XYZ file of C-alpha atoms in Angstrom:
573
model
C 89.510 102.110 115.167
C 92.083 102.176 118.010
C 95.424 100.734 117.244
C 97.853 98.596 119.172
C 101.567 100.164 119.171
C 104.018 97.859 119.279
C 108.168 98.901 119.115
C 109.974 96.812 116.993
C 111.971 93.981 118.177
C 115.784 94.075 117.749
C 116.359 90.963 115.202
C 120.475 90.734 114.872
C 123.120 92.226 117.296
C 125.602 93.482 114.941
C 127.467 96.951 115.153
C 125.913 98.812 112.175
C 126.544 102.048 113.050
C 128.583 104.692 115.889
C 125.626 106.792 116.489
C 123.685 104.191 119.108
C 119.762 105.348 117.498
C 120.878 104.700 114.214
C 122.350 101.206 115.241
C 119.521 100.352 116.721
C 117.191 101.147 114.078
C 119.235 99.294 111.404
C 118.790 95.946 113.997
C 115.461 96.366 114.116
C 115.383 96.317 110.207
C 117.777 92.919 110.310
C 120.655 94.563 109.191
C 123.347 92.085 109.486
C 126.221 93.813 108.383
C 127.477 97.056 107.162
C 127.795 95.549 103.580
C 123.932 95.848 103.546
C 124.201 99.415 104.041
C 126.164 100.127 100.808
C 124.549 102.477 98.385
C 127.169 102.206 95.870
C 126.595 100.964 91.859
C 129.113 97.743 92.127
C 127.028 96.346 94.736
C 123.891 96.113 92.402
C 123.016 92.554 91.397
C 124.068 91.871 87.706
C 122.044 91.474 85.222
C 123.180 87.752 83.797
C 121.257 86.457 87.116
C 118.361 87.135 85.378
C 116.725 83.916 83.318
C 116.185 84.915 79.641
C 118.691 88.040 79.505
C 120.536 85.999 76.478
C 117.228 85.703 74.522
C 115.825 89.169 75.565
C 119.322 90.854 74.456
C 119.519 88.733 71.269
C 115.734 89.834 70.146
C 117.019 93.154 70.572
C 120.084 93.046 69.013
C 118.546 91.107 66.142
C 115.966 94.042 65.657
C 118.977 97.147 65.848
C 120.381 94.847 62.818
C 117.373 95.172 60.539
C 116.277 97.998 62.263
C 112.901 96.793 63.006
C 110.355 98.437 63.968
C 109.304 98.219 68.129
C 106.695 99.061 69.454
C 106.758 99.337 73.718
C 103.523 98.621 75.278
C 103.215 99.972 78.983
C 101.332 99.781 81.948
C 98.875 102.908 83.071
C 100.800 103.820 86.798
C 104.129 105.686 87.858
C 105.958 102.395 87.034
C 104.727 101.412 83.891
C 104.658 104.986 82.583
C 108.434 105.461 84.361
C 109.238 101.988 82.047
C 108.229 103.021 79.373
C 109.704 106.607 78.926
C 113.426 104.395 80.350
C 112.824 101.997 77.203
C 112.238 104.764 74.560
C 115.235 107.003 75.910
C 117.588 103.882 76.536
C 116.615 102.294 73.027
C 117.194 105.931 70.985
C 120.402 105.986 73.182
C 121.655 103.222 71.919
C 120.687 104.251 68.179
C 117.511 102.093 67.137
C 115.190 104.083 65.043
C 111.806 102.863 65.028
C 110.633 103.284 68.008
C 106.996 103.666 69.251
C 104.945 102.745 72.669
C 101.184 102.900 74.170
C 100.051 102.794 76.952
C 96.461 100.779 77.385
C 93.717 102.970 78.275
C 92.375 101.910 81.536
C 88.434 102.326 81.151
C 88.149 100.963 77.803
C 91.463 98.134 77.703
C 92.241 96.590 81.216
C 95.314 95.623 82.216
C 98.386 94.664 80.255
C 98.573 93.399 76.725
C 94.813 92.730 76.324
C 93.789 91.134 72.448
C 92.396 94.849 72.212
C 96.095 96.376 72.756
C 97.510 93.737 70.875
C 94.766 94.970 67.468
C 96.538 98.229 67.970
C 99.918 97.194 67.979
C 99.238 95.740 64.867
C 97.851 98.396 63.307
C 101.055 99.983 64.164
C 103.032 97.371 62.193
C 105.111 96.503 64.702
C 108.304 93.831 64.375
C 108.998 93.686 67.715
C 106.763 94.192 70.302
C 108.371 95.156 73.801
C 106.368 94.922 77.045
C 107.240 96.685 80.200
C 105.683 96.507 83.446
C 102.943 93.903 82.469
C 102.761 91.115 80.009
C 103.057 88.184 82.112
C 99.635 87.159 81.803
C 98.150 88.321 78.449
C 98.052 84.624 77.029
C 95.520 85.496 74.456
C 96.788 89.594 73.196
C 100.390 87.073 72.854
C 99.151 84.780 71.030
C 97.386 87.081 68.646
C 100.605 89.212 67.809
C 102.407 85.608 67.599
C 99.529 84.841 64.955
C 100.641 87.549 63.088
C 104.550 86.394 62.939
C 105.186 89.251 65.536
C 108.181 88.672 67.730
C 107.325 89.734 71.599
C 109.946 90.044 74.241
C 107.854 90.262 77.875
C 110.011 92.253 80.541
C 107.531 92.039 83.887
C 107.981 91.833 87.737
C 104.310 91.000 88.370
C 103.713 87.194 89.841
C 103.275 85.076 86.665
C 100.224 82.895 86.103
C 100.791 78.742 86.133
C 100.470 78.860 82.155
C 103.067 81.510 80.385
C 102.071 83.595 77.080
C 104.165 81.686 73.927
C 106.547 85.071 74.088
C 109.781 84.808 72.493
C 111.569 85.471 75.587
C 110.431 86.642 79.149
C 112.309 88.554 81.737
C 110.950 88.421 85.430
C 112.799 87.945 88.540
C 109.575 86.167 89.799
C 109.688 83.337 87.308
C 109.738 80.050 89.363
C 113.025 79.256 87.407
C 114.563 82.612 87.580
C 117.448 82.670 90.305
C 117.707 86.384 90.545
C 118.623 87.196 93.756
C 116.107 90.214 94.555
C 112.543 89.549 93.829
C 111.228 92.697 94.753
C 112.528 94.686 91.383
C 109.940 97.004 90.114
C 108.882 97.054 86.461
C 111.457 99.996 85.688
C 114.077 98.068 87.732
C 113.605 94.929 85.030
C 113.638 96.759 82.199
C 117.124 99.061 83.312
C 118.490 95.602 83.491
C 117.486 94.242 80.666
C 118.854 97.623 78.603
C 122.128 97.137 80.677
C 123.059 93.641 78.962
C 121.728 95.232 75.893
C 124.634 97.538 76.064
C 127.114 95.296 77.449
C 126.312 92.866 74.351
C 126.262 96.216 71.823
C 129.697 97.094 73.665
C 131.366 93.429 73.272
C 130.091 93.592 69.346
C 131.648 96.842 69.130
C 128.666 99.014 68.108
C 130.209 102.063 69.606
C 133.266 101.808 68.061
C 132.127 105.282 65.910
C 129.970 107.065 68.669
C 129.591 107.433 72.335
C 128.451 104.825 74.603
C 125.593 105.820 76.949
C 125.789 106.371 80.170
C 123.001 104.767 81.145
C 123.266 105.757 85.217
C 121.596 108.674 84.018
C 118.166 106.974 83.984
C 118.317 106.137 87.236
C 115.896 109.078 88.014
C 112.972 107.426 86.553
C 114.125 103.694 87.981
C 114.362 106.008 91.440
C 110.935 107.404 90.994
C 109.391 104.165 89.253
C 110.659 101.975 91.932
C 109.281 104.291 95.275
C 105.881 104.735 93.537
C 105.504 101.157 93.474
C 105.963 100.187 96.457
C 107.869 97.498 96.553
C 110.083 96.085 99.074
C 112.945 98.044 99.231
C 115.866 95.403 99.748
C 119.528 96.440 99.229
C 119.426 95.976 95.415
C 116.435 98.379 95.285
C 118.347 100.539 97.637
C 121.114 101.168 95.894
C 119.091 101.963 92.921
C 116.865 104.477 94.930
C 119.843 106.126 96.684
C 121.291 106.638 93.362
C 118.472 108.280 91.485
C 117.957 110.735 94.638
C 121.759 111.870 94.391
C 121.051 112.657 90.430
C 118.086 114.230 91.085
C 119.289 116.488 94.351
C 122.508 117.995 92.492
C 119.780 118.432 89.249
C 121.004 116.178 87.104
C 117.516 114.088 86.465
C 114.883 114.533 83.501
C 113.150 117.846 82.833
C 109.650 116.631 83.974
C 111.045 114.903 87.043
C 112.187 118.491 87.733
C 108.632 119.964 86.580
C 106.817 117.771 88.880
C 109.141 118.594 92.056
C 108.344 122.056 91.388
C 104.500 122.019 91.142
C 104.715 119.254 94.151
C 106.533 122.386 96.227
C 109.718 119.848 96.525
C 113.226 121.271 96.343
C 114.971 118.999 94.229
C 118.336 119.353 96.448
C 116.803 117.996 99.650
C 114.296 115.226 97.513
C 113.626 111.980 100.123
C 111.985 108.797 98.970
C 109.138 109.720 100.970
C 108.833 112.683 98.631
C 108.693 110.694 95.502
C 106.076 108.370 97.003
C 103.707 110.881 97.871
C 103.986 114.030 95.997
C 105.895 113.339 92.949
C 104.517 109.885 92.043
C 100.789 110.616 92.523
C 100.921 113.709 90.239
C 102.339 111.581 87.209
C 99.391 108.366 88.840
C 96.669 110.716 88.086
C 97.350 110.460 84.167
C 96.521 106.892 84.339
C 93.856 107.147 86.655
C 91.469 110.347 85.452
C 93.010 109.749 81.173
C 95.992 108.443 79.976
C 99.255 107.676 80.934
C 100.637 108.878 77.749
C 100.869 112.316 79.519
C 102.906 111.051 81.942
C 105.654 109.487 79.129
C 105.524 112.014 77.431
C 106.048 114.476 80.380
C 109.062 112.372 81.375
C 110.565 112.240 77.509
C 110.436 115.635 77.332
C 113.402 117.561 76.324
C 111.858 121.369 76.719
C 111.407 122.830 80.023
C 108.344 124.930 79.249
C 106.927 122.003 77.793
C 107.709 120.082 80.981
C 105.841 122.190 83.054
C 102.671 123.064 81.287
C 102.419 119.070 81.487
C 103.522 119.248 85.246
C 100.592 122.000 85.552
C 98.029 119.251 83.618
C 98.859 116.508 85.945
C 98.498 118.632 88.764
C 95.376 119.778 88.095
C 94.410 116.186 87.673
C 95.452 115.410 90.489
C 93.709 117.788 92.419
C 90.775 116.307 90.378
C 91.421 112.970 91.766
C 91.726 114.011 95.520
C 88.064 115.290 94.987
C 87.070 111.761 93.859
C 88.850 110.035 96.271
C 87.239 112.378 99.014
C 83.463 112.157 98.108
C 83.925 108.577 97.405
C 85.313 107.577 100.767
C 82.974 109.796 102.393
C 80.513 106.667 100.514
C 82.333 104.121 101.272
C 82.618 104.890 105.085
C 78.637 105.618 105.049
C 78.810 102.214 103.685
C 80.870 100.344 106.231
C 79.126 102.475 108.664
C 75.817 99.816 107.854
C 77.542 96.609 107.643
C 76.205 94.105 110.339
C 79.705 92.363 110.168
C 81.361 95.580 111.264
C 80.070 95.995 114.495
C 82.580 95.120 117.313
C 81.034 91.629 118.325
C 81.716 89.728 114.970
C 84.015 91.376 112.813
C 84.157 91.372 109.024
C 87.486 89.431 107.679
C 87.326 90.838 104.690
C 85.542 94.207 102.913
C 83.981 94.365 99.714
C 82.601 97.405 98.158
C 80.645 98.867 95.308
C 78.789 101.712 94.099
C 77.978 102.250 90.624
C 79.507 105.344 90.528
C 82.615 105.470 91.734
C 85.357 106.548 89.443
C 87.357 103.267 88.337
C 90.807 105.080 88.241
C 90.285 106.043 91.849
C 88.925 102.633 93.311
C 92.627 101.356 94.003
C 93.429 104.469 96.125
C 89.848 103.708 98.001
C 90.721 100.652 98.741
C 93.908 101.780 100.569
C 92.175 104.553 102.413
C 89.798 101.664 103.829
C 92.416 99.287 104.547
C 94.538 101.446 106.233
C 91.065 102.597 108.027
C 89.954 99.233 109.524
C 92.875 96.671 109.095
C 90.741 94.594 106.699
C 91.434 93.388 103.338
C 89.668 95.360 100.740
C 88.420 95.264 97.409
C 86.503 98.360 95.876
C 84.320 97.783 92.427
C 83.197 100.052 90.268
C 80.928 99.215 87.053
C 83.752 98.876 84.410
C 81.646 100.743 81.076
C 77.700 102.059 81.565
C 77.105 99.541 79.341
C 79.276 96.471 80.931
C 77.272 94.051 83.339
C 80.960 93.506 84.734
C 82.493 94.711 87.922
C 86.693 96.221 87.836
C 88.049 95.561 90.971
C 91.446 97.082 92.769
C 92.042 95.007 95.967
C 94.361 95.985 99.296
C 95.827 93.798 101.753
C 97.116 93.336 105.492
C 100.428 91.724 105.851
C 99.122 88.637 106.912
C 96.712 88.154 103.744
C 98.890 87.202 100.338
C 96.111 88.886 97.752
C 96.733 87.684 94.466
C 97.648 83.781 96.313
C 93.747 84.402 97.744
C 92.297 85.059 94.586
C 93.704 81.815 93.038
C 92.682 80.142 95.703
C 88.863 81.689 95.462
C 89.364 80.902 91.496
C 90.556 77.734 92.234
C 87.494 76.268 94.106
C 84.668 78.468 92.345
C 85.965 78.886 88.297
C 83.254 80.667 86.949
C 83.714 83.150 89.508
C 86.345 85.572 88.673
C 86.594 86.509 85.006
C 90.287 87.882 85.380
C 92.999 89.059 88.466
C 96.388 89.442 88.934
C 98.867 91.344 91.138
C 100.909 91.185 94.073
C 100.716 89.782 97.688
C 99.368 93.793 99.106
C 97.680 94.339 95.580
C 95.925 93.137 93.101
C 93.035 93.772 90.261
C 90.201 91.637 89.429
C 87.256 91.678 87.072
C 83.832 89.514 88.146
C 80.232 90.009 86.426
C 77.678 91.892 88.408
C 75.189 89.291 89.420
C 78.054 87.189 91.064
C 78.899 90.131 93.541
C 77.094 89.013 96.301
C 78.674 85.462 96.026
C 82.060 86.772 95.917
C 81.787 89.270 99.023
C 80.819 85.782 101.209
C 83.306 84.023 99.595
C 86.426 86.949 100.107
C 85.375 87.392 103.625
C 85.114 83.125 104.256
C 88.820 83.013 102.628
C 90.167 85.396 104.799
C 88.664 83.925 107.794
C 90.029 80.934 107.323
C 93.725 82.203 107.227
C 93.787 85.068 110.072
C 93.672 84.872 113.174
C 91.399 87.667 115.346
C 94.784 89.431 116.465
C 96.070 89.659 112.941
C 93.224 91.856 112.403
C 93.680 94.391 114.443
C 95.743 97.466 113.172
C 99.262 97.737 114.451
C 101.720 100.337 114.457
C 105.395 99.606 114.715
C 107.730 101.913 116.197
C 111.358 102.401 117.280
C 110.556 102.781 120.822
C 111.119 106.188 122.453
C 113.454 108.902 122.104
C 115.747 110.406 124.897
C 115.816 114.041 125.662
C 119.221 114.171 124.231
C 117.974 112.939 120.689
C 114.888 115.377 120.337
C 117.132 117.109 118.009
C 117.588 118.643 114.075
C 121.107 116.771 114.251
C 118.915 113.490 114.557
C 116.079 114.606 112.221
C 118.981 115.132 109.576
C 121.058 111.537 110.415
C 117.989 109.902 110.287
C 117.002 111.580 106.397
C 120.705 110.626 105.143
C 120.340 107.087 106.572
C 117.597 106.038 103.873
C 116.029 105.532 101.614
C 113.686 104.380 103.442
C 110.598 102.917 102.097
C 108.557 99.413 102.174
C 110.176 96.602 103.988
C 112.464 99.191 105.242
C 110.393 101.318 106.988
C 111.486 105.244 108.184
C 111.997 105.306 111.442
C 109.070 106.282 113.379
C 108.516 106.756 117.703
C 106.568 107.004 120.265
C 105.874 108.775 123.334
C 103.554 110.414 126.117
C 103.234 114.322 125.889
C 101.224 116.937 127.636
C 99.367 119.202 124.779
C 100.028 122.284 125.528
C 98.222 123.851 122.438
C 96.113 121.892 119.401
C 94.718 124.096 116.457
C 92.854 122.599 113.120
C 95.041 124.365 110.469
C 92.800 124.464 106.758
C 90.389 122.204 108.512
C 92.619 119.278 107.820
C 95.815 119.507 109.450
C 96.857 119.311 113.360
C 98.842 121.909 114.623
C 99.843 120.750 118.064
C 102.281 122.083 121.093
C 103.583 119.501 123.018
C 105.617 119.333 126.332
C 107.369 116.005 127.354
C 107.688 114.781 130.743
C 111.179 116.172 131.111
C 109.580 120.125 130.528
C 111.032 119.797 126.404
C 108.862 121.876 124.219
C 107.833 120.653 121.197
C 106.222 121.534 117.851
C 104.200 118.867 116.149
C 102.229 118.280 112.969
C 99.933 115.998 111.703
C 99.123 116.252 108.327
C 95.541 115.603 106.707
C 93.967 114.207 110.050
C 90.250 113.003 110.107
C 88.664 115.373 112.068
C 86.042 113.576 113.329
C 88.086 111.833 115.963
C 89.253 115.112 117.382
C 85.714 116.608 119.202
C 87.160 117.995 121.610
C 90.583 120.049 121.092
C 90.655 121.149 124.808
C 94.182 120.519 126.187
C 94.881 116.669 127.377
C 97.531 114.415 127.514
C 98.257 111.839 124.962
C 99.856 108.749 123.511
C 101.682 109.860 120.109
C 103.880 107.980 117.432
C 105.899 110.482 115.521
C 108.816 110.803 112.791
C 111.403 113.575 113.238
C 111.268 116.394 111.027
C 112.593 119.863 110.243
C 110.193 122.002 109.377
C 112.558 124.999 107.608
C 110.734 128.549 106.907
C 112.683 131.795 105.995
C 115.936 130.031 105.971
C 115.335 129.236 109.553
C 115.517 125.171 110.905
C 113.197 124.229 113.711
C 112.892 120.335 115.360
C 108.862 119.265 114.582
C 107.471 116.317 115.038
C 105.461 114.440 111.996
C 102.309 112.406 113.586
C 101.552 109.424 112.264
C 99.210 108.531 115.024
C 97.507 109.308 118.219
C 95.183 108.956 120.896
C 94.446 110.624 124.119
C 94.855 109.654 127.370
């Protein structure tokens, strides 16, 4: 599907910057002033903004006093898994004894704290019970524990439902009373906050008066990595806590199996980006959740014993690889699907894609749904049967900018009740359970919702740029001003180009990735990449001209630098 390339408009005028591409890319970003630009800890939102610190901190405080036992109950991706390990090191840190976590197992327990993961917690005779990364809609597993005269402190970033659980105390910037000034902090972001008061209240009671305080800036590694694989929008607060667990992880100083999985990712650790994180570091520790549990992933990123850390980083990688083999046959299917939808065709196009196959793997569904999205600028949900013995449907939903996911599945449960059994999420993702036989009704329904809130041009795919480059900054200098001037990440996009270039020379490197040769209009030679290309829209690899939108890069082999570009699309002219 061809896209529309658009350069990005220039929203303030400020002077951000002396180098002139760099100023103009932090305009285009709406960079007002250089403030926005600072990386440094003192800038970082405090954690009293948040609603509920007081109570949160007092639970915990309450439970270090009568050393109660906690139990931490995470979430099955990067975040909840980075969440939980920050919780369990923090909490030890600080000197509480009795501490245990789980993680939910996705095929058999859903989402969050279900009444199934709330059984188990009891059975672990917790006190305390400690969410991270979920929580903010498990009315029911609550209300069990509750039942039980268990205390349960909810620490969540995830948009909350209109009726809360009966927790003790809740922490989430996204509560509609909660005047925390970023919205946009991940799971691991909440919880570092929430074990930052902790301390500041242990510190003004004088718990450390006989032992060291901890420095707690050293788990800013896993809010780093936590935060990236995510996703979310990276706005200065999320910045600053980004930029900071890069520096501690380039000069080394970051958790054994963040180490582990840099190596078996092929990442140096001293020249780590966000981009690196995202996808090569992140999706090795994702495919614990996805193929068993995430409890390999904690546990990988608790570890104190490098050997240990990398047999683990060896496991996940391996599972991994596992999961690209899903995720390839499966959107082979998926496409062979499309391929036969009436809606699809060019003269009425579908709003909205819904897919199932009986099948599919349910840990790799989300990543399928991306894949699709990302193919036709559509909305997209991807089912897969949730047990062989469950008449109901799990669902991991996508989303265009323009489409608000989780706000259009309230809406669809809103109007149609006994539609949806479960769902919740974010405005790009979301999760959803329905019963088999009401498939067909929801697919009319998801593509009718959609219809009715995009218009045709929102639909087609679009890819922003920073305009073009002048001969003068096709250069390693720029490549390397442009890497220091991140992170970069959602909402803050890396800066990306576009241009017209002869092609000199285009090989098919491992049947996957482009090697190209390219000459611009000013006789400039250039080396280009582009990495895990579908093949099928490349023929004909006989020399042409084209249209390209790149990223600079340095490609660096036997200590030797070169200037390459990174495609990130293309067609030809």
């Amino acid at each position: 599907m061809e896209k529309l390339i658009k350069k990005r408009p220039l929203l303030t005028t400020a002077t951000l910057s002396e180098n002139p591409l760099l100023n103009r890319i932090y305009q285009s970003r709406g960079i007002k002033t250089t403030k926005e630009l600072e990386h440094n800890l003192q800038h970082l939102h405090r954690p009293q903004q948040l609603a509920n610190i007081e109570q949160a901190v007092d639970l915990l405080t309450n439970a270090f006093d009568t050393q109660s036992r906690i139990v931490i109950v995470g979430d099955f991706d990067a975040d909840g898994a980075t969440s939980t390990a920050l919780a369990i090191i923090a909490l030890k840190q600080l000197g509480f004894e009795q501490i245990d976590y789980l993680i939910p197992d996705r095929f058999s327990q859903g989402y969050g704290l279900s009444v199934a993961v709330a059984e188990m917690v009891l059975a672990k005779g917790a006190d305390l019970v400690l969410t991270v990364d979920n929580g903010i809609s498990s009315l029911e597993g609550v209300e069990l524990l509750k039942q039980h005269g268990i205390q349960v402190l909810i620490t969540d970033h995830h948009l909350p439902p209109e009726t809360l659980p009966n927790a003790d105390a809740m922490v989430n910037p996204n509560l509609p009373f909660c005047t925390f000034p970023s919205k946009s902090l991940a799971g691991v972001g909440v919880i570092f906050y929430v074990m930052m008061a902790l301390r500041t209240q242990m510190r003004e009671r004088q718990y450390f008066q006989n032992k060291v305080e901890p420095n707690f800036a050293e788990l800013l590694d896993l809010v780093a990595l936590g935060t990236v694989a995510d996703v979310v929008p990276l706005d200065q607060n999320n910045r600053i806590l980004v930029h900071q667990g890069l520096q501690r992880m380039r000069s080394g100083h970051c958790r054994l199996g963040i180490k582990a999985l840099a190596e078996v990712s092929k990442r140096e650790l001293s020249t780590l980006q966000a981009a690196d994180l995202g996808f090569a570091v992140a999706p090795r520790l994702n495919a614990a959740g996805r193929l068993e549990n995430m409890s390999l992933g904690v546990e990988l990123l608790i570890c104190e014993n490098m050997e240990l850390a990398r047999q683990l980083a060896l496991e996940l990688d391996s599972l991994n690889q596992t999961r690209k083999e899903f995720e390839q046959e499966m959107k082979t299917e998926a496409l062979a699907i499309c391929a036969k939808l009436p809606l699809l065709a060019q003269s009425e196009q579908a709003h909205g894609i819904v897919l199932y196959q009986a099948d599919w793997h349910q840990g790799v569904i989300g990543i399928l749904a991306s894949r699709i999205k990302d193919q036709f600028n559509r909305p997209v949900i991807a089912f897969a049967q949730e047990s062989e013995e469950s008449e109901y449907l799990k669902g991991s939903a996508r989303s265009i900018s323009s489409v608000h996911m989780r706000d259009l599945l309230e809406y669809i449960d809103m109007q149609y009740p006994e539609l949806i059994e479960r769902f919740g999420g974010h405005a790009m993702a979301a999760g959803l359970t329905i019963h088999h036989s009401k498939l067909e009704l929801f697919k009319q329904l998801f593509d009718q919702a959609i219809n009715e809130r995009v218009e045709p041009e929102q639909l087609q795919g679009i890819v922003y740029t920073d305009g073009e480059l002048s001969a003068d900054e096709f250069t390693i200098t720029s490549a390397e001003i442009l890497h220091s001037a991140g992170p970069w990440g959602q909402n803050f996009p890396e800066p990306s180009f576009e241009g017209e270039f002869s092609v000199l020379q285009q090989k098919l490197l491992a049947g996957k990735h482009l090697k190209l040769m390219l000459q611009t209009d000013r006789g400039q030679l250039l080396d280009a990449i582009w990495f895990n290309v579908d093949v099928r829209m490349f023929p004909d690899l006989s020399i042409k001209k084209a249209k390209i939108v790149y990223k600079l890069d340095i490609n660096e082999f036997r200590n030797n630098k070169t200037l390459q570009l990174k495609v990130e699309y293309m067609y030809y002219l």
